[in-house]
Amino acid sequence: AVPNRGTLVITFTIQKDAIAFNLTGKTVTASIRQEAHPIDIIDATLEDHAMTITVAATGTCTLTLSNADLAFLVAPGSPSTSTAFLVDVKVMSDNYHPQPYRLFVYAAFD
């Protein structure tokens, strides 16, 4: 679980049929929604959020969420309880969605 403050960087390796998906010349985005309500948009900034391709040939890319992005991921008021969110990664030109990534977020205290 991660706090809903600060900066979060998640590295993904995109695969298709258990083989690295070559991202050369591709655009990769991520949309983040609460697992309990996957149809509801949390905020427009968390839809089709740009990802950085780090090693195209091996399908490696990163998602960076800023403090402002994380503030939209509302969690219970206790660090011992978290809320599950789904990160839906999409290779845009191929309309390919690998398995969603489950992200657990808890409320950070000052």
Coordinates of C-alpha atoms in Angstrom, one line a residue:
A1 CA 0.0 0.0 0.0
V2 CA 1.1 3.5 -0.7
P3 CA 0.2 6.9 0.8
N4 CA -2.0 9.3 -1.0
R5 CA 0.7 12.0 -0.8
G6 CA 4.1 12.6 -2.3
T7 CA 5.2 11.2 -5.7
L8 CA 4.6 7.6 -6.8
V9 CA 6.6 6.0 -9.7
I10 CA 5.4 2.5 -10.8
T11 CA 7.4 0.6 -13.4
F12 CA 5.5 -1.8 -15.7
T13 CA 6.7 -4.4 -18.1
I14 CA 4.0 -4.8 -20.8
Q15 CA 3.6 -8.4 -22.1
K16 CA 1.3 -10.1 -24.5
D17 CA 1.0 -13.9 -24.6
A18 CA 3.9 -14.0 -22.0
I19 CA 6.2 -12.1 -24.4
A20 CA 7.5 -8.5 -23.9
F21 CA 5.3 -6.1 -26.0
N22 CA 7.6 -4.0 -28.1
L23 CA 6.6 -0.3 -27.5
T24 CA 8.7 1.2 -30.2
G25 CA 6.7 4.1 -31.7
K26 CA 3.8 3.5 -29.4
T27 CA 1.9 5.7 -26.9
V28 CA 1.0 4.2 -23.5
T29 CA -1.5 5.7 -21.1
A30 CA -3.0 4.7 -17.8
S31 CA -6.5 5.3 -16.3
I32 CA -7.0 5.0 -12.6
R33 CA -10.4 4.1 -11.0
Q34 CA -11.6 2.9 -7.7
E35 CA -11.9 -0.9 -7.8
A36 CA -15.3 -0.8 -6.0
H37 CA -16.6 1.6 -8.7
P38 CA -14.7 0.9 -11.9
I39 CA -17.1 2.7 -14.2
D40 CA -16.9 6.0 -12.3
I41 CA -14.2 8.5 -13.4
I42 CA -12.4 9.9 -10.3
D43 CA -10.9 13.0 -12.1
A44 CA -10.1 13.8 -15.8
T45 CA -6.4 14.0 -14.9
L46 CA -6.4 10.3 -14.0
E47 CA -7.9 9.3 -17.3
D48 CA -5.4 8.4 -20.1
H49 CA -2.6 9.7 -18.0
A50 CA 0.7 9.8 -20.0
M51 CA 3.3 7.1 -19.2
T52 CA 7.0 7.2 -20.1
I53 CA 8.4 4.4 -22.2
T54 CA 11.8 3.6 -20.6
V55 CA 12.9 0.6 -22.7
A56 CA 10.7 0.2 -25.7
A57 CA 12.0 -3.2 -26.9
T58 CA 11.3 -4.9 -23.5
G59 CA 7.9 -3.2 -23.0
T60 CA 9.1 -1.3 -20.0
C61 CA 7.3 1.9 -19.1
T62 CA 6.7 4.0 -16.0
L63 CA 3.7 5.8 -14.5
T64 CA 4.5 8.8 -12.4
L65 CA 1.7 10.2 -10.1
S66 CA 2.4 13.6 -8.6
N67 CA 1.2 14.8 -5.2
A68 CA -1.8 16.5 -7.0
D69 CA -2.7 13.2 -8.7
L70 CA -2.5 11.2 -5.5
A71 CA -4.8 13.7 -3.7
F72 CA -7.6 12.4 -5.9
L73 CA -7.2 8.9 -4.6
V74 CA -9.3 9.2 -1.5
A75 CA -8.7 6.7 1.2
P76 CA -10.0 6.0 4.7
G77 CA -8.7 8.2 7.5
S78 CA -6.5 5.5 8.9
P79 CA -3.1 4.3 7.6
S80 CA -4.1 0.8 8.7
T81 CA -6.9 0.7 6.2
S82 CA -6.5 1.1 2.4
T83 CA -8.7 1.6 -0.7
A84 CA -8.1 -0.5 -3.8
F85 CA -7.7 1.2 -7.1
L86 CA -7.3 -0.3 -10.6
V87 CA -4.6 1.0 -13.0
D88 CA -5.8 0.2 -16.5
V89 CA -2.7 0.5 -18.8
K90 CA -3.5 0.9 -22.5
V91 CA -1.2 0.8 -25.6
M92 CA -3.1 3.4 -27.6
S93 CA -2.4 2.5 -31.2
D94 CA -3.0 -1.2 -30.6
N95 CA -6.0 -0.7 -28.2
Y96 CA -4.3 -3.3 -26.1
H97 CA -5.0 -3.5 -22.3
P98 CA -2.9 -5.8 -20.3
Q99 CA -4.3 -7.1 -17.0
P100 CA -5.1 -4.2 -14.7
Y101 CA -2.8 -3.4 -11.8
R102 CA -4.3 -3.2 -8.3
L103 CA -3.0 -0.3 -6.3
F104 CA -3.8 0.0 -2.6
V105 CA -3.8 3.5 -1.2
Y106 CA -4.0 4.7 2.4
A107 CA -4.5 8.2 3.8
A108 CA -1.3 9.8 5.0
F109 CA -1.2 11.7 8.3
D110 CA 0.7 15.0 8.6

